[in-house]
Tab-separated table of C-alpha atoms and ligand atoms in Angstrom:
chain	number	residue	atom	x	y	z
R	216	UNK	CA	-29.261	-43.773	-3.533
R	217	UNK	CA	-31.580	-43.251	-6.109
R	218	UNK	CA	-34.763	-46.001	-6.568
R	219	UNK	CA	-33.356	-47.001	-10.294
R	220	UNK	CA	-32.886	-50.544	-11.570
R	221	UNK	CA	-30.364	-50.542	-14.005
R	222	UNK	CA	-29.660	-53.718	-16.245
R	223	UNK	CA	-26.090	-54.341	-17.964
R	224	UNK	CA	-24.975	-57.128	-19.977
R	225	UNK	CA	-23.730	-58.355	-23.323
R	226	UNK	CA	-25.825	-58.252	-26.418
R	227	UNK	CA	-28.642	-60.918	-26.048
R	228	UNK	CA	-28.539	-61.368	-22.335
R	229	UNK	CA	-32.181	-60.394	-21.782
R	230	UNK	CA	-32.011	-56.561	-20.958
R	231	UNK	CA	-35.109	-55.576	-22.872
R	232	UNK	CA	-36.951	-58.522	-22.396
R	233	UNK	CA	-35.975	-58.819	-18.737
R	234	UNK	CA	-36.592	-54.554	-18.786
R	235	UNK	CA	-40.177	-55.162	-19.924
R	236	UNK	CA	-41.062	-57.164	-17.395
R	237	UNK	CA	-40.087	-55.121	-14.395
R	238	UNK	CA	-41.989	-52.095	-16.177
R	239	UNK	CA	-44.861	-54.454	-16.349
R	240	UNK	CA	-44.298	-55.593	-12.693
R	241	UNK	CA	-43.572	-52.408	-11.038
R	242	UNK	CA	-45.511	-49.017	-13.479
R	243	UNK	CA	-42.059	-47.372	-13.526
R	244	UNK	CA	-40.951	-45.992	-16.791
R	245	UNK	CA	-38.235	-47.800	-18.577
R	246	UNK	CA	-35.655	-46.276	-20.505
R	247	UNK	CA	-33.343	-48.056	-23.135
R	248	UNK	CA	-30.246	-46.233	-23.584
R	249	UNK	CA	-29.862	-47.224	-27.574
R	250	UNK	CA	-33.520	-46.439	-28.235
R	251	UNK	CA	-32.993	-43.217	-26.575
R	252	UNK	CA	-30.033	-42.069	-28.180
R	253	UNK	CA	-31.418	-43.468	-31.811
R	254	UNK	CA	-34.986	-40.893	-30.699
R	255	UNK	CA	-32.247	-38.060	-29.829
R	256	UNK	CA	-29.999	-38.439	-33.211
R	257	UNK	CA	-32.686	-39.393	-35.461
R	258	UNK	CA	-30.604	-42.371	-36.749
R	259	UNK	CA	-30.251	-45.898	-35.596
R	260	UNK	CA	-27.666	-47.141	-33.628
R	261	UNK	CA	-26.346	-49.230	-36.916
R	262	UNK	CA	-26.265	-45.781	-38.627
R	263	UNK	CA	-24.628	-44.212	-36.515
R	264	UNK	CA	-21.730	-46.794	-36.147
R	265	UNK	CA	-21.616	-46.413	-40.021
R	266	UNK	CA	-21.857	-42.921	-40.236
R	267	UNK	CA	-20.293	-41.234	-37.276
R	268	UNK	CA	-18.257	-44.074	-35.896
R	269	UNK	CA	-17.961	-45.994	-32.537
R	270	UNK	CA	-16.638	-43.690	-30.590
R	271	UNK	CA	-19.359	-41.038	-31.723
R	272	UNK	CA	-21.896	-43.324	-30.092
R	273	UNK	CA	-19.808	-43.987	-27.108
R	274	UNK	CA	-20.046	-40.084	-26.194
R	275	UNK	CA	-24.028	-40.333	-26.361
R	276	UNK	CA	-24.105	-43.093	-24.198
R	277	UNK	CA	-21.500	-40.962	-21.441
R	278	UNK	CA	-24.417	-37.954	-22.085
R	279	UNK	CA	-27.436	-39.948	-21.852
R	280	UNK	CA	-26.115	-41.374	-18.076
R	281	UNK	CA	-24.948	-37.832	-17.123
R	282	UNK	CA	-27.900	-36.026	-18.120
R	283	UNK	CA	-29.907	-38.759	-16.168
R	284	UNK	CA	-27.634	-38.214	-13.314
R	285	UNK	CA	-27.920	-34.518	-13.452
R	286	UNK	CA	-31.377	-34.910	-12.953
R	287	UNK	CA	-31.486	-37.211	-10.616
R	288	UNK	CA	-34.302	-39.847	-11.915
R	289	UNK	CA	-36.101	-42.075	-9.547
R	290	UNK	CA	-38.008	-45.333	-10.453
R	291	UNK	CA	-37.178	-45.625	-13.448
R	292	UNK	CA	-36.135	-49.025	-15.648
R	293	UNK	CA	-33.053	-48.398	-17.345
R	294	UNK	CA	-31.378	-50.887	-20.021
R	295	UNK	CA	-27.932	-50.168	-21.411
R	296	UNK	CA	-26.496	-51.078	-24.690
R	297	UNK	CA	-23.633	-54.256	-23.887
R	298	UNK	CA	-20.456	-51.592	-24.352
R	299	UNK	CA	-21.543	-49.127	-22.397
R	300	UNK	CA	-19.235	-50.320	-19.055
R	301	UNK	CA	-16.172	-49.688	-21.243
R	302	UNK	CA	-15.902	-46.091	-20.051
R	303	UNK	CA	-14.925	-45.697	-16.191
R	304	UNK	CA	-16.582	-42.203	-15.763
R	305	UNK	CA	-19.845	-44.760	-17.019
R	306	UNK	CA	-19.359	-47.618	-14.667
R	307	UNK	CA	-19.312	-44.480	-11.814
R	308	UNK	CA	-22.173	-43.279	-13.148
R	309	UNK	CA	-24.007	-46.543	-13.323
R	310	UNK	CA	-23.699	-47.322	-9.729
R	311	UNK	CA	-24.672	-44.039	-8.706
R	312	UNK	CA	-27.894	-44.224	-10.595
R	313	UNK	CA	-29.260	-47.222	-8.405
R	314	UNK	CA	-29.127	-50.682	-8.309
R	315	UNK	CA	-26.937	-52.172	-11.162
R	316	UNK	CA	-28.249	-56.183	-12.104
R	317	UNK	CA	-25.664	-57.876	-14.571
R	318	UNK	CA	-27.557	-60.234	-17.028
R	319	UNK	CA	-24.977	-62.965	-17.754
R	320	UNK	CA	-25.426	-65.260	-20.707
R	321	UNK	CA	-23.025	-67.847	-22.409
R	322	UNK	CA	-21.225	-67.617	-25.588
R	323	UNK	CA	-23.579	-70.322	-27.409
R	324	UNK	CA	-26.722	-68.154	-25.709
R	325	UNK	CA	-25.372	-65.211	-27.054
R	326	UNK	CA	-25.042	-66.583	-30.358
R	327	UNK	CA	-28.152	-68.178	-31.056
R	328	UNK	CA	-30.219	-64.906	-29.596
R	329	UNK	CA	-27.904	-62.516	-31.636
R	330	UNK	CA	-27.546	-64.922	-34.526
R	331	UNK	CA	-30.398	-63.450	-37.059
R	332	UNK	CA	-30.546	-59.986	-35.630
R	333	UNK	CA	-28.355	-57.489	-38.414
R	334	UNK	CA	-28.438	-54.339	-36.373
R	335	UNK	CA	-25.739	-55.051	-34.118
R	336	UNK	CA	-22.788	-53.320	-36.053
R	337	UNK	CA	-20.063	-55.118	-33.701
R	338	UNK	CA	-21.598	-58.505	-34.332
R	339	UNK	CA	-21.574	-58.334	-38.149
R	340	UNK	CA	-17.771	-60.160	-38.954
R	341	UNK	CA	-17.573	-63.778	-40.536
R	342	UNK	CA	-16.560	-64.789	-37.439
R	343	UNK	CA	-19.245	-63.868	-34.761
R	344	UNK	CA	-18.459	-66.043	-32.297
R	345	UNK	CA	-14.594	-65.299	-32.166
R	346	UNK	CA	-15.627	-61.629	-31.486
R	347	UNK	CA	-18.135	-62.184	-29.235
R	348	UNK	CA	-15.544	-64.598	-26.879
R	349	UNK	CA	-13.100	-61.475	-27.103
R	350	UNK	CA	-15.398	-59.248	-26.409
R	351	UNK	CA	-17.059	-60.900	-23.155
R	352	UNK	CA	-13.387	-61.960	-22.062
R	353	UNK	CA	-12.427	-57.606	-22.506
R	354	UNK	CA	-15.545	-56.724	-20.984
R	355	UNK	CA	-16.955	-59.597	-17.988
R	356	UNK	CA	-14.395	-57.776	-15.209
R	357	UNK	CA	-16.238	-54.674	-16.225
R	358	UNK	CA	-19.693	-55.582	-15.618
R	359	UNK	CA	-18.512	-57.256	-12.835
R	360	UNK	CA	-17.059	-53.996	-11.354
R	361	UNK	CA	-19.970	-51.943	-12.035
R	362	UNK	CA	-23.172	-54.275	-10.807
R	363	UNK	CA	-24.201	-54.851	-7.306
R	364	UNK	CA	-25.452	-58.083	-8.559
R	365	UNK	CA	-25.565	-60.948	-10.951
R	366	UNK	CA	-27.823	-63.134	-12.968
R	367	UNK	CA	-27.941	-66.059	-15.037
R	368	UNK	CA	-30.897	-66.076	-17.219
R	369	UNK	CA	-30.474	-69.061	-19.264
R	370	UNK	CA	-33.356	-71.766	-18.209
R	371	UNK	CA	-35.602	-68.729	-16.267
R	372	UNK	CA	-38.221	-67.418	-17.737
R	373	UNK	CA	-38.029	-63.225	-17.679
R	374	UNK	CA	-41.004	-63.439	-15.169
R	375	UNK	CA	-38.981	-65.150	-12.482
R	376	UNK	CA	-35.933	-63.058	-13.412
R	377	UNK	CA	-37.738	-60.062	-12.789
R	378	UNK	CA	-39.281	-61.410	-9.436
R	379	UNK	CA	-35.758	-61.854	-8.176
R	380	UNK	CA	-34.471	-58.595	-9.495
R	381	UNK	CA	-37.483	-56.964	-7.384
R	382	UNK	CA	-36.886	-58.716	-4.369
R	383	UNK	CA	-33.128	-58.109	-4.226
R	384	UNK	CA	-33.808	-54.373	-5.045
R	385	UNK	CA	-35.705	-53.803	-2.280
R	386	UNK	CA	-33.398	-55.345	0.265
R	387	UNK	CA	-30.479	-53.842	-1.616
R	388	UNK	CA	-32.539	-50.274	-1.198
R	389	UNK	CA	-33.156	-50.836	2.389
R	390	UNK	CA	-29.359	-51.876	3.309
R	391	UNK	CA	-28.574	-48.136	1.314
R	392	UNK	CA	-31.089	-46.150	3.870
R	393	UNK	CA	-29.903	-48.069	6.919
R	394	UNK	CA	-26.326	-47.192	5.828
R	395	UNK	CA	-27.081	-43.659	5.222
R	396	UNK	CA	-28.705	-43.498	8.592
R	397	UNK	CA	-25.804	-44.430	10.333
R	398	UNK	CA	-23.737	-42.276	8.147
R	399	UNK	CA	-25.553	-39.632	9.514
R	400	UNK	CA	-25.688	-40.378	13.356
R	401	UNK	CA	-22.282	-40.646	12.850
R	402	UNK	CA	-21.647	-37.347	11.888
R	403	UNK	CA	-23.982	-35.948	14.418
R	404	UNK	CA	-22.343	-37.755	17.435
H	1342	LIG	C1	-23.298	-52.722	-28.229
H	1342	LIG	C2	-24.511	-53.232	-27.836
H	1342	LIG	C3	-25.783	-52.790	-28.444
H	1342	LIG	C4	-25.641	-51.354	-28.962
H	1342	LIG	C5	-24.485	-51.244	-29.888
H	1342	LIG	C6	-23.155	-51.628	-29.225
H	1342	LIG	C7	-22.051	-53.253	-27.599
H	1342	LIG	O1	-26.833	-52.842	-27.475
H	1342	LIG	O2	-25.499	-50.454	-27.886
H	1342	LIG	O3	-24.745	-52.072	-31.001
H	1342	LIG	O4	-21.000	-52.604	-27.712
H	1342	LIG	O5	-22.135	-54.329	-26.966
H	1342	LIG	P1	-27.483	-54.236	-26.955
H	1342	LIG	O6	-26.592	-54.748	-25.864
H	1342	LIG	O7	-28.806	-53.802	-26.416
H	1342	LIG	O8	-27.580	-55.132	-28.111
């Protein structure tokens, strides 16, 4: 199992905030799957919603996690933009990459973080708050699926957050080797 912590949630739950602070905590390089893509294609994510279309940036973010698969990263940071547990051959990928956290946040959290912020293309309707209930209602099973564990952030400060996201890596990581260990005696004997 590869030493990656991987952070999924909905829009304003804390990834990059919560991201920062285990780079800050731990040296490893942090990736953020929309700022990589946007680097890659030269646009921003709102651009490319407007230009190419959703499902345009839903391929990047399949080829970001398979070319990080392919080459098999190791302590690395990685945040993920809110949809990107919609695809399965994603939330496969995910979970092989390391040690998935889900960043939960309510509804009225999610609104007031995401309230002033224009570049989320899904987000921009009349009725924000309507789309954001169906879209956590489509989408909670999902990032329940694909994380090993979850968090609610509301009332921590990302410090903390990351502190416990450290902690339960590490024990997480150790369960994997012991596992693997006897996965291997097994096969031996
Ligand atoms: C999206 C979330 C965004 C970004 C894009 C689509 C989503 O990332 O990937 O606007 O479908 O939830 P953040 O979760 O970092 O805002």
């Amino acid at each position: 199992m590869p030493r990656n912590i991987i952070l999924i949630g909905f829009m304003g739950c804390g990834k990059s905030t919560i991201g920062r602070s285990l780079q800050g905590k731990l040296g490893y390089p942090w990736i953020d799957t929309d700022e990589h893509i946007e680097q890659c294609v030269g646009m921003s994510v709102k651009e490319i919603f407007a230009k190419r279309g959703e499902q345009a940036f839903r391929e990047l973010e399949s080829n970001i996690l398979l070319d990080m698969t392919e080459r098999r990263i190791q302590h690395h940071i990685i945040s993920t933009g809110g949809g990107i547990i919609g695809r399965q051959e994603n939330r496969k990928m995910l979970g092989k990459l390391g040690f998935v956290v889900w960043l939960v946040a309510s509804t009225q959290v999610i609104m007031e973080r995401t309230a002033r912020n224009r570049d989320r293309p899904l987000l921009q309707t009349d009725d924000p708050k309507t789309r954001i209930e169906a879209l956590l209602q489509e989408r909670r099973p999902l990032y329940e699926e694909t994380a090993h564990i979850s968090i609610e952030t509301h009332g921590l400060d990302s410090n903390e957050v990351a502190s416990g996201i450290i902690e339960s890596a590490r024990y997480f990581f150790n369960q994997a080797d012991a596992t693997q260990v006897l996965d291997r005696d097994e096969s031996v004997s």
